[in-house]
Amino acid sequence: MKLNQLINTKKETEITGITSDSRKVEQGFLFGAVNGDYAADAAARGAAAIIVAQDYAGSLPPEVEVIRSADPVYAYARAVAAFFDNACPSHLAAVTGTNGKTSIADFVRQVLSMMGYKAASIGTLGLIKGDAAPIPSPNTTPDCVSIHQELKELADEGVTYTIMEASSHGLHQGRMAALSFDVAGFTNLTRDHLDYHKTFEDYFNAKMILFRHNLKEGGTAVLNADIECFGRIVAICEQRGQKIISYGFGGQDIKLLSATPLEYGQKLDIEYFGQPKTIEIPLVGEFQAMNVLCALGMLAAMTGLPDDVINYIDKIKGAKGRLELVAHTPNGAAVYIDYAHTPDGLENVLKALRPHTPGRLHVVFGCGGNRDKGKRPLMGKIAHDLADVVYVTDDNPRFEEAEDIRNEIMPACQGAYNIADRAKAIKFAVERLMPGDVLVVAGKGHETGQYIKGKIHHFSDHEEILKNI
């Protein structure tokens, strides 16, 4: 492919590949210098052309085409899209927010598939086509090249609907900069990733890139009416002429009237675009009810068939590792796993399980290393206040000392067990379950690795629970 087919230039240099990772550059590649000054390294590895900022002052070999841009991130993203023929499914949607993205994306894909459409989802669980097994991805929002490569693959296979999870990192780093969405959903905004974004306002603004930049003018925003920043998001969307579907207890379009716990699910009474409806879902917890309402709003907007999509929502299954019932012990106690790794996430999970717990509610959890330290005591207090028995253990300590992390949690949850080895913590907790008790092992969900001192060791909460049943 010629350079002038990828970016605004008259140069017809032959381009053999494209990347923003200088370590992946090969002879003839177009390199996007969007992650720091690695342009010289890319040139040394054989880059034929390099996109740089307008004020780039470095020295590059004369044979390398240098493309200066006022917005190199967007220029690179547009070049990536062009390299993959700007191909993507005809209906694109994305969902963002602190919690719920994975479940919502999974619910939307499930319903679209049940309706007979060729549908896919891209996110934390990987790339999922229809009902096929996930193709894993290292990031919630893949890198720019992977995104467009996957979207072209889906388009070539005849997939017409795709929903993506839009993480704050992915949005801030421009991984989705060249994409336009018909529908965008927003779940909530609570403390997470402040090690990266520094302030809560920065975190909010990273999320808003989806609505300020990626959601089409005239597209539909599906918004949680019960959150503090709802009004701010509505104002942003209205400035761009986007339609609003609001959901939640305060929702105008999909209003949650009541949620009644059932043994392994709940009954939802809702007002659905002006009509009273009752649906039963095989998922516990108010937060899952909210996820279902968001999915319904997105499905209604994506298909234009609100009366049809609601007929399938009671057939959905929970996303892998999201408040997933793994097993019952011989005495009947239930054991769940969940991905909750934020204060809000942990609070939601424990509150969700309380109505389904006739006995004691147990929780095993930890906090990740080299991440926002401020949430450690917050999560400790939530566990102490909302669970009956607490086991503090390790969860991806990364390059920190695991003991130090646990010691920052423990003062907020006096009386908790402090158990270094996560496998031992799970075994210890399972062995103490009595009839009527419920245990949730929180923090890792679907993950199958434990990150310690630069190495990822195989570890699955799911597997460890089953070993001890």
Short mmCIF file of C-alpha atoms in Angstrom, two decimals:
data_model
loop_
_atom_site.label_atom_id
_atom_site.label_comp_id
_atom_site.label_asym_id
_atom_site.label_seq_id
_atom_site.Cartn_x
_atom_site.Cartn_y
_atom_site.Cartn_z
CA MET A 1 0.00 0.00 0.00
CA LYS A 2 1.23 3.51 -0.85
CA LEU A 3 1.84 6.13 1.84
CA ASN A 4 -0.49 8.63 0.13
CA GLN A 5 -3.32 6.10 0.50
CA LEU A 6 -2.88 6.19 4.26
CA ILE A 7 -2.24 9.81 5.10
CA ASN A 8 -2.42 13.28 3.59
CA THR A 9 0.81 13.42 1.59
CA LYS A 10 1.89 13.27 -2.05
CA LYS A 11 4.54 10.67 -1.31
CA GLU A 12 3.97 7.23 -2.86
CA THR A 13 6.39 5.35 -0.64
CA GLU A 14 5.48 1.66 -0.38
CA ILE A 15 4.26 0.75 3.12
CA THR A 16 4.43 -2.88 4.24
CA GLY A 17 3.00 -2.57 7.77
CA ILE A 18 1.99 -0.14 10.47
CA THR A 19 2.58 0.14 14.22
CA SER A 20 3.09 2.55 17.12
CA ASP A 21 5.41 0.10 18.92
CA SER A 22 8.97 0.69 17.71
CA ARG A 23 9.92 -2.85 18.75
CA LYS A 24 7.52 -4.22 16.12
CA VAL A 25 8.82 -2.09 13.25
CA GLU A 26 10.05 -3.97 10.19
CA GLN A 27 11.44 -2.83 6.85
CA GLY A 28 8.99 -0.56 5.06
CA PHE A 29 6.68 0.10 8.03
CA LEU A 30 4.80 3.31 8.81
CA PHE A 31 5.49 4.18 12.44
CA GLY A 32 3.28 6.39 14.60
CA ALA A 33 5.37 8.19 17.24
CA VAL A 34 2.45 8.59 19.65
CA ASN A 35 3.83 6.94 22.81
CA GLY A 36 6.99 8.97 23.38
CA ASP A 37 10.08 9.68 21.29
CA TYR A 38 10.89 6.31 19.73
CA ALA A 39 11.14 7.68 16.21
CA ALA A 40 14.91 7.16 15.96
CA ASP A 41 14.57 3.56 17.12
CA ALA A 42 11.83 2.97 14.53
CA ALA A 43 14.01 4.46 11.80
CA ALA A 44 16.92 2.23 12.81
CA ARG A 45 14.65 -0.81 12.49
CA GLY A 46 13.65 0.06 8.94
CA ALA A 47 10.65 2.38 9.13
CA ALA A 48 9.93 3.93 5.73
CA ALA A 49 7.80 6.73 7.17
CA ILE A 50 7.13 8.17 10.61
CA ILE A 51 4.25 10.28 11.90
CA VAL A 52 5.47 12.84 14.45
CA ALA A 53 4.13 15.90 16.24
CA GLN A 54 4.27 19.23 14.46
CA ASP A 55 7.07 20.48 16.72
CA TYR A 56 9.19 17.32 16.59
CA ALA A 57 12.85 18.40 16.79
CA GLY A 58 14.64 15.08 16.48
CA SER A 59 16.98 14.08 13.67
CA LEU A 60 15.98 11.23 11.36
CA PRO A 61 17.71 9.70 8.32
CA PRO A 62 16.94 11.51 5.03
CA GLU A 63 15.49 8.35 3.46
CA VAL A 64 12.70 8.25 6.08
CA GLU A 65 9.54 10.16 5.16
CA VAL A 66 8.60 12.39 8.10
CA ILE A 67 4.92 13.34 8.38
CA ARG A 68 4.27 16.15 10.83
CA SER A 69 0.81 16.46 12.33
CA ALA A 70 -0.91 18.77 14.81
CA ASP A 71 -2.68 15.65 16.09
CA PRO A 72 -0.35 12.68 15.51
CA VAL A 73 -2.56 10.30 17.52
CA TYR A 74 -5.55 10.91 15.26
CA ALA A 75 -3.40 10.96 12.11
CA TYR A 76 -1.93 7.59 13.08
CA ALA A 77 -5.36 6.14 13.89
CA ARG A 78 -6.73 7.28 10.52
CA ALA A 79 -3.72 5.71 8.79
CA VAL A 80 -4.32 2.43 10.62
CA ALA A 81 -7.97 2.43 9.58
CA ALA A 82 -6.98 3.09 5.95
CA PHE A 83 -4.37 0.32 6.06
CA PHE A 84 -7.21 -2.08 6.87
CA ASP A 85 -9.42 -0.59 4.13
CA ASN A 86 -11.61 1.30 6.63
CA ALA A 87 -13.49 -1.96 6.94
CA CYS A 88 -15.81 -2.63 9.87
CA PRO A 89 -19.26 -4.07 10.57
CA SER A 90 -22.14 -1.81 9.52
CA HIS A 91 -23.39 -1.30 13.09
CA LEU A 92 -20.84 -0.27 15.72
CA ALA A 93 -21.54 0.47 19.38
CA ALA A 94 -19.39 1.03 22.45
CA VAL A 95 -19.93 1.10 26.19
CA THR A 96 -17.84 2.86 28.82
CA GLY A 97 -17.95 3.53 32.56
CA THR A 98 -16.07 2.19 35.58
CA ASN A 99 -18.10 -1.00 36.04
CA GLY A 100 -20.43 -3.13 33.94
CA LYS A 101 -18.82 -2.77 30.51
CA THR A 102 -18.01 -6.46 30.09
CA SER A 103 -21.44 -7.68 31.15
CA ILE A 104 -23.27 -5.18 28.96
CA ALA A 105 -21.18 -5.96 25.88
CA ASP A 106 -21.75 -9.66 26.48
CA PHE A 107 -25.52 -9.23 26.94
CA VAL A 108 -25.83 -7.17 23.75
CA ARG A 109 -23.90 -9.75 21.71
CA GLN A 110 -25.94 -12.61 23.18
CA VAL A 111 -29.29 -11.01 22.34
CA LEU A 112 -28.25 -10.01 18.82
CA SER A 113 -27.06 -13.57 18.19
CA MET A 114 -30.34 -15.00 19.52
CA MET A 115 -32.18 -12.68 17.14
CA GLY A 116 -30.32 -14.22 14.22
CA TYR A 117 -27.81 -11.45 13.53
CA LYS A 118 -24.09 -12.08 13.05
CA ALA A 119 -22.73 -10.26 16.08
CA ALA A 120 -19.46 -9.90 17.97
CA SER A 121 -18.08 -8.20 21.06
CA ILE A 122 -14.59 -6.89 21.79
CA GLY A 123 -13.41 -6.28 25.34
CA THR A 124 -12.00 -7.70 28.55
CA LEU A 125 -13.05 -11.24 27.68
CA GLY A 126 -11.42 -10.90 24.24
CA LEU A 127 -13.00 -11.08 20.80
CA ILE A 128 -16.19 -13.14 20.84
CA LYS A 129 -18.00 -13.99 17.61
CA GLY A 130 -21.56 -15.16 18.13
CA ASP A 131 -21.49 -18.00 20.63
CA ALA A 132 -17.90 -19.05 19.90
CA ALA A 133 -15.18 -19.24 22.55
CA PRO A 134 -13.36 -15.94 23.23
CA ILE A 135 -10.13 -15.10 21.45
CA PRO A 136 -8.15 -13.54 24.34
CA SER A 137 -6.85 -9.98 24.32
CA PRO A 138 -4.33 -8.44 26.76
CA ASN A 139 -6.36 -5.23 27.10
CA THR A 140 -10.00 -4.26 27.61
CA THR A 141 -9.61 -1.99 24.59
CA PRO A 142 -6.99 -3.51 22.23
CA ASP A 143 -4.29 -1.43 20.56
CA CYS A 144 -5.26 0.54 17.47
CA VAL A 145 -3.85 -1.97 14.96
CA SER A 146 -5.52 -4.94 16.68
CA ILE A 147 -8.87 -3.14 16.76
CA HIS A 148 -8.90 -2.39 13.04
CA GLN A 149 -7.49 -5.79 12.14
CA GLU A 150 -10.29 -7.45 14.13
CA LEU A 151 -12.97 -5.17 12.68
CA LYS A 152 -11.83 -5.93 9.13
CA GLU A 153 -11.85 -9.64 9.92
CA LEU A 154 -15.39 -9.36 11.27
CA ALA A 155 -16.57 -7.37 8.26
CA ASP A 156 -15.01 -9.90 5.87
CA GLU A 157 -16.86 -12.68 7.73
CA GLY A 158 -20.20 -10.92 7.32
CA VAL A 159 -20.61 -9.75 10.93
CA THR A 160 -23.02 -6.81 10.93
CA TYR A 161 -23.18 -5.86 14.63
CA THR A 162 -20.22 -5.29 16.94
CA ILE A 163 -20.12 -3.82 20.43
CA MET A 164 -16.85 -2.76 22.05
CA GLU A 165 -15.78 -1.95 25.59
CA ALA A 166 -14.19 1.50 25.68
CA SER A 167 -11.74 1.76 28.58
CA SER A 168 -10.48 5.11 29.86
CA HIS A 169 -6.92 4.09 28.93
CA GLY A 170 -7.98 3.11 25.42
CA LEU A 171 -9.89 6.34 24.87
CA HIS A 172 -7.16 8.57 26.32
CA GLN A 173 -4.45 6.87 24.26
CA GLY A 174 -6.44 7.21 21.03
CA ARG A 175 -6.78 3.51 20.32
CA MET A 176 -10.32 4.13 19.05
CA ALA A 177 -9.69 7.60 17.61
CA ALA A 178 -10.65 6.70 14.03
CA LEU A 179 -13.91 4.93 14.92
CA SER A 180 -17.42 6.33 14.72
CA PHE A 181 -20.19 4.70 16.73
CA ASP A 182 -23.93 4.72 16.18
CA VAL A 183 -24.67 4.03 19.84
CA ALA A 184 -22.65 4.59 23.03
CA GLY A 185 -23.55 3.52 26.55
CA PHE A 186 -22.40 4.86 29.92
CA THR A 187 -22.67 2.90 33.17
CA ASN A 188 -21.21 4.79 36.12
CA LEU A 189 -18.13 6.63 37.30
CA THR A 190 -16.43 5.60 40.53
CA ARG A 191 -12.85 5.53 41.80
CA ASP A 192 -10.49 3.57 39.53
CA HIS A 193 -7.27 4.09 37.57
CA LEU A 194 -6.27 7.25 39.45
CA ASP A 195 -2.68 6.01 39.31
CA TYR A 196 -2.94 6.77 35.57
CA HIS A 197 -5.40 9.66 35.29
CA LYS A 198 -4.24 11.45 38.49
CA THR A 199 -7.53 13.26 39.14
CA PHE A 200 -11.17 12.22 39.02
CA GLU A 201 -11.86 15.03 36.53
CA ASP A 202 -9.16 13.69 34.21
CA TYR A 203 -10.75 10.26 34.50
CA PHE A 204 -14.18 11.70 33.64
CA ASN A 205 -12.80 13.57 30.64
CA ALA A 206 -11.09 10.45 29.33
CA LYS A 207 -14.46 8.67 29.39
CA MET A 208 -16.13 11.63 27.67
CA ILE A 209 -13.91 11.24 24.59
CA LEU A 210 -16.37 8.54 23.53
CA PHE A 211 -19.22 11.08 23.43
CA ARG A 212 -17.28 14.18 22.39
CA HIS A 213 -15.38 12.50 19.58
CA ASN A 214 -16.45 8.94 18.71
CA LEU A 215 -20.24 8.92 18.97
CA LYS A 216 -21.69 10.25 15.72
CA GLU A 217 -23.64 13.48 15.63
CA GLY A 218 -27.21 12.25 15.64
CA GLY A 219 -26.13 8.99 17.30
CA THR A 220 -27.74 7.68 20.48
CA ALA A 221 -26.28 7.89 23.99
CA VAL A 222 -27.66 5.38 26.50
CA LEU A 223 -27.06 6.91 29.94
CA ASN A 224 -27.52 5.94 33.57
CA ALA A 225 -29.87 8.55 35.00
CA ASP A 226 -29.01 7.69 38.62
CA ILE A 227 -25.38 8.83 38.65
CA GLU A 228 -24.07 12.20 39.79
CA CYS A 229 -22.53 13.15 36.43
CA PHE A 230 -25.66 12.31 34.38
CA GLY A 231 -26.53 15.97 33.74
CA ARG A 232 -22.99 16.78 32.60
CA ILE A 233 -23.01 13.92 30.12
CA VAL A 234 -26.44 14.89 28.79
CA ALA A 235 -25.17 18.43 28.16
CA ILE A 236 -22.15 17.10 26.22
CA CYS A 237 -24.38 14.87 24.10
CA GLU A 238 -26.98 17.55 23.43
CA GLN A 239 -24.26 19.91 22.18
CA ARG A 240 -23.49 17.36 19.46
CA GLY A 241 -27.12 16.65 18.58
CA GLN A 242 -27.09 13.15 20.01
CA LYS A 243 -30.28 11.44 21.12
CA ILE A 244 -30.57 10.33 24.75
CA ILE A 245 -32.00 7.11 26.14
CA SER A 246 -31.90 7.27 29.94
CA TYR A 247 -32.25 4.24 32.20
CA GLY A 248 -32.39 3.50 35.93
CA PHE A 249 -34.66 4.44 38.81
CA GLY A 250 -34.66 7.97 37.42
CA GLY A 251 -34.74 6.89 33.79
CA GLN A 252 -37.19 8.54 31.41
CA ASP A 253 -37.07 5.82 28.76
CA ILE A 254 -36.29 2.63 30.69
CA LYS A 255 -37.35 3.13 34.29
CA LEU A 256 -36.61 0.56 37.00
CA LEU A 257 -39.63 0.43 39.30
CA SER A 258 -38.57 -2.49 41.49
CA ALA A 259 -36.21 -5.45 41.67
CA THR A 260 -37.34 -8.54 43.58
CA PRO A 261 -34.70 -11.15 44.50
CA LEU A 262 -35.36 -14.73 43.38
CA GLU A 263 -33.33 -17.79 44.37
CA TYR A 264 -30.83 -17.45 41.52
CA GLY A 265 -31.94 -14.26 39.86
CA GLN A 266 -34.43 -11.43 40.15
CA LYS A 267 -37.71 -10.11 38.82
CA LEU A 268 -37.61 -6.60 37.38
CA ASP A 269 -40.66 -4.38 37.07
CA ILE A 270 -39.87 -1.65 34.59
CA GLU A 271 -41.46 1.05 32.49
CA TYR A 272 -40.10 0.41 29.01
CA PHE A 273 -40.55 3.29 26.57
CA GLY A 274 -43.87 4.11 28.25
CA GLN A 275 -45.11 0.52 28.66
CA PRO A 276 -45.14 -1.50 31.91
CA LYS A 277 -43.10 -4.71 31.63
CA THR A 278 -42.01 -7.48 33.98
CA ILE A 279 -38.92 -9.54 33.17
CA GLU A 280 -37.03 -12.20 35.06
CA ILE A 281 -33.26 -12.40 34.68
CA PRO A 282 -30.89 -15.15 35.88
CA LEU A 283 -28.60 -12.60 37.55
CA VAL A 284 -28.45 -11.31 41.11
CA GLY A 285 -27.87 -7.77 42.31
CA GLU A 286 -29.16 -4.30 41.55
CA PHE A 287 -26.03 -3.51 39.55
CA GLN A 288 -26.81 -6.41 37.22
CA ALA A 289 -30.33 -5.06 36.82
CA MET A 290 -28.79 -1.75 35.76
CA ASN A 291 -26.48 -3.55 33.33
CA VAL A 292 -29.49 -5.27 31.76
CA LEU A 293 -31.33 -1.95 31.39
CA CYS A 294 -28.31 -0.38 29.70
CA ALA A 295 -28.06 -3.36 27.35
CA LEU A 296 -31.76 -3.06 26.53
CA GLY A 297 -31.36 0.62 25.70
CA MET A 298 -28.36 -0.06 23.48
CA LEU A 299 -30.12 -2.95 21.73
CA ALA A 300 -33.22 -0.86 21.11
CA ALA A 301 -31.11 1.92 19.60
CA MET A 302 -28.88 -0.41 17.56
CA THR A 303 -31.70 -2.41 15.98
CA GLY A 304 -34.61 0.01 16.06
CA LEU A 305 -36.67 -2.92 17.41
CA PRO A 306 -37.37 -2.21 21.10
CA ASP A 307 -40.39 -4.54 21.22
CA ASP A 308 -38.33 -7.41 19.83
CA VAL A 309 -35.14 -7.15 21.89
CA ILE A 310 -36.98 -7.27 25.22
CA ASN A 311 -38.33 -10.71 24.36
CA TYR A 312 -34.81 -12.18 24.47
CA ILE A 313 -33.33 -10.47 27.53
CA ASP A 314 -34.56 -13.10 30.01
CA LYS A 315 -32.53 -15.75 28.14
CA ILE A 316 -29.12 -14.14 28.69
CA LYS A 317 -26.34 -15.73 30.69
CA GLY A 318 -23.97 -13.90 33.00
CA ALA A 319 -20.59 -12.93 31.57
CA LYS A 320 -17.65 -15.13 32.55
CA GLY A 321 -16.27 -14.20 35.96
CA ARG A 322 -18.97 -11.62 36.68
CA LEU A 323 -20.79 -12.71 39.82
CA GLU A 324 -20.51 -16.22 38.45
CA LEU A 325 -21.88 -19.08 40.56
CA VAL A 326 -19.02 -21.59 40.47
CA ALA A 327 -20.22 -24.35 42.78
CA HIS A 328 -22.08 -25.43 45.89
CA THR A 329 -20.25 -27.15 48.72
CA PRO A 330 -21.60 -30.55 49.88
CA ASN A 331 -23.50 -28.77 52.66
CA GLY A 332 -25.19 -26.43 50.17
CA ALA A 333 -23.16 -23.22 50.61
CA ALA A 334 -22.79 -21.20 47.38
CA VAL A 335 -19.43 -20.01 46.03
CA TYR A 336 -19.18 -17.17 43.51
CA ILE A 337 -16.36 -15.39 41.73
CA ASP A 338 -16.40 -11.79 40.56
CA TYR A 339 -14.07 -9.32 38.86
CA ALA A 340 -14.76 -6.58 41.44
CA HIS A 341 -11.46 -4.78 42.05
CA THR A 342 -12.69 -1.30 42.93
CA PRO A 343 -14.47 0.01 46.04
CA ASP A 344 -17.71 0.49 44.12
CA GLY A 345 -17.43 -2.92 42.47
CA LEU A 346 -16.85 -4.70 45.78
CA GLU A 347 -19.71 -2.84 47.44
CA ASN A 348 -22.10 -3.73 44.61
CA VAL A 349 -21.18 -7.41 44.73
CA LEU A 350 -21.60 -7.74 48.50
CA LYS A 351 -24.90 -5.86 48.47
CA ALA A 352 -26.08 -8.02 45.57
CA LEU A 353 -25.38 -11.26 47.42
CA ARG A 354 -26.79 -10.25 50.81
CA PRO A 355 -30.46 -10.93 49.90
CA HIS A 356 -29.42 -14.40 48.69
CA THR A 357 -27.50 -15.24 51.89
CA PRO A 358 -29.56 -16.85 54.67
CA GLY A 359 -26.35 -17.55 56.61
CA ARG A 360 -23.04 -15.68 56.70
CA LEU A 361 -21.59 -13.74 53.77
CA HIS A 362 -17.85 -14.41 53.24
CA VAL A 363 -15.47 -12.51 50.95
CA VAL A 364 -11.91 -13.21 49.78
CA PHE A 365 -10.24 -10.18 48.19
CA GLY A 366 -7.00 -8.24 47.78
CA CYS A 367 -5.71 -5.16 45.95
CA GLY A 368 -3.34 -4.91 43.00
CA GLY A 369 0.21 -3.68 43.35
CA ASN A 370 1.55 -0.56 41.60
CA ARG A 371 -1.96 0.82 41.32
CA ASP A 372 -4.05 3.43 43.17
CA LYS A 373 -3.14 2.90 46.84
CA GLY A 374 -5.99 5.07 48.05
CA LYS A 375 -8.59 2.42 47.34
CA ARG A 376 -6.99 -0.17 49.66
CA PRO A 377 -8.43 1.09 52.97
CA LEU A 378 -11.69 1.92 51.19
CA MET A 379 -12.09 -1.67 50.04
CA GLY A 380 -11.09 -2.94 53.48
CA LYS A 381 -13.82 -0.88 55.14
CA ILE A 382 -16.43 -1.99 52.59
CA ALA A 383 -15.55 -5.65 53.18
CA HIS A 384 -15.67 -5.14 56.96
CA ASP A 385 -19.01 -3.34 56.86
CA LEU A 386 -20.84 -5.51 54.35
CA ALA A 387 -19.48 -9.06 54.83
CA ASP A 388 -19.62 -11.26 57.91
CA VAL A 389 -16.28 -13.00 57.37
CA VAL A 390 -13.37 -11.37 55.50
CA TYR A 391 -10.20 -12.95 54.12
CA VAL A 392 -7.56 -10.47 52.89
CA THR A 393 -5.12 -12.03 50.43
CA ASP A 394 -2.93 -11.24 47.41
CA ASP A 395 -4.18 -10.05 44.02
CA ASN A 396 -1.56 -9.24 41.38
CA PRO A 397 1.01 -7.63 43.69
CA ARG A 398 3.16 -6.87 40.63
CA PHE A 399 6.40 -5.26 41.84
CA GLU A 400 5.19 -4.34 45.32
CA GLU A 401 5.66 -6.51 48.38
CA ALA A 402 2.39 -8.37 48.78
CA GLU A 403 2.59 -8.14 52.57
CA ASP A 404 2.77 -4.34 52.38
CA ILE A 405 -0.43 -4.22 50.32
CA ARG A 406 -2.31 -6.44 52.75
CA ASN A 407 -1.05 -4.35 55.65
CA GLU A 408 -2.58 -1.24 54.03
CA ILE A 409 -5.95 -3.00 53.84
CA MET A 410 -6.05 -4.65 57.27
CA PRO A 411 -6.47 -1.59 59.56
CA ALA A 412 -9.82 -0.87 57.86
CA CYS A 413 -11.15 -4.39 58.41
CA GLN A 414 -10.28 -5.43 61.92
CA GLY A 415 -10.98 -9.10 62.57
CA ALA A 416 -10.29 -10.16 59.00
CA TYR A 417 -8.04 -13.11 58.24
CA ASN A 418 -4.71 -12.08 56.65
CA ILE A 419 -3.58 -14.91 54.35
CA ALA A 420 -0.69 -14.37 51.96
CA ASP A 421 -1.21 -17.24 49.53
CA ARG A 422 -4.40 -16.73 47.47
CA ALA A 423 -4.87 -20.48 46.96
CA LYS A 424 -4.60 -21.06 50.71
CA ALA A 425 -7.03 -18.21 51.37
CA ILE A 426 -9.61 -19.75 49.05
CA LYS A 427 -9.15 -23.21 50.59
CA PHE A 428 -9.40 -21.78 54.12
CA ALA A 429 -12.57 -19.87 53.25
CA VAL A 430 -14.30 -22.79 51.51
CA GLU A 431 -13.58 -25.08 54.46
CA ARG A 432 -15.35 -22.67 56.83
CA LEU A 433 -18.61 -22.46 54.92
CA MET A 434 -21.71 -23.65 56.75
CA PRO A 435 -25.18 -24.44 55.33
CA GLY A 436 -26.78 -21.21 54.11
CA ASP A 437 -23.44 -19.38 53.79
CA VAL A 438 -22.28 -17.63 50.61
CA LEU A 439 -18.66 -16.96 49.61
CA VAL A 440 -17.51 -14.57 46.89
CA VAL A 441 -13.90 -14.59 45.74
CA ALA A 442 -13.43 -11.10 44.31
CA GLY A 443 -10.87 -9.33 42.17
CA LYS A 444 -9.83 -11.65 39.34
CA GLY A 445 -13.03 -13.01 37.81
CA HIS A 446 -12.20 -14.66 34.49
CA GLU A 447 -8.44 -14.04 34.78
CA THR A 448 -6.07 -17.01 34.82
CA GLY A 449 -2.84 -15.37 35.98
CA GLN A 450 -1.23 -13.87 39.08
CA TYR A 451 1.27 -11.07 38.32
CA ILE A 452 4.23 -11.26 40.72
CA LYS A 453 7.64 -9.57 40.29
CA GLY A 454 7.38 -9.21 36.53
CA LYS A 455 6.10 -12.72 35.87
CA ILE A 456 2.58 -14.00 35.31
CA HIS A 457 1.96 -17.29 37.11
CA HIS A 458 -1.03 -19.42 36.17
CA PHE A 459 -3.79 -18.91 38.70
CA SER A 460 -7.55 -19.29 38.42
CA ASP A 461 -9.99 -18.56 41.25
CA HIS A 462 -12.45 -20.83 39.44
CA GLU A 463 -10.01 -23.76 39.46
CA GLU A 464 -8.96 -23.22 43.07
CA ILE A 465 -12.57 -23.23 44.26
CA LEU A 466 -13.35 -26.49 42.45
CA LYS A 467 -10.24 -28.12 43.94
CA ASN A 468 -11.71 -27.58 47.39
CA ILE A 469 -15.36 -28.49 46.89
#
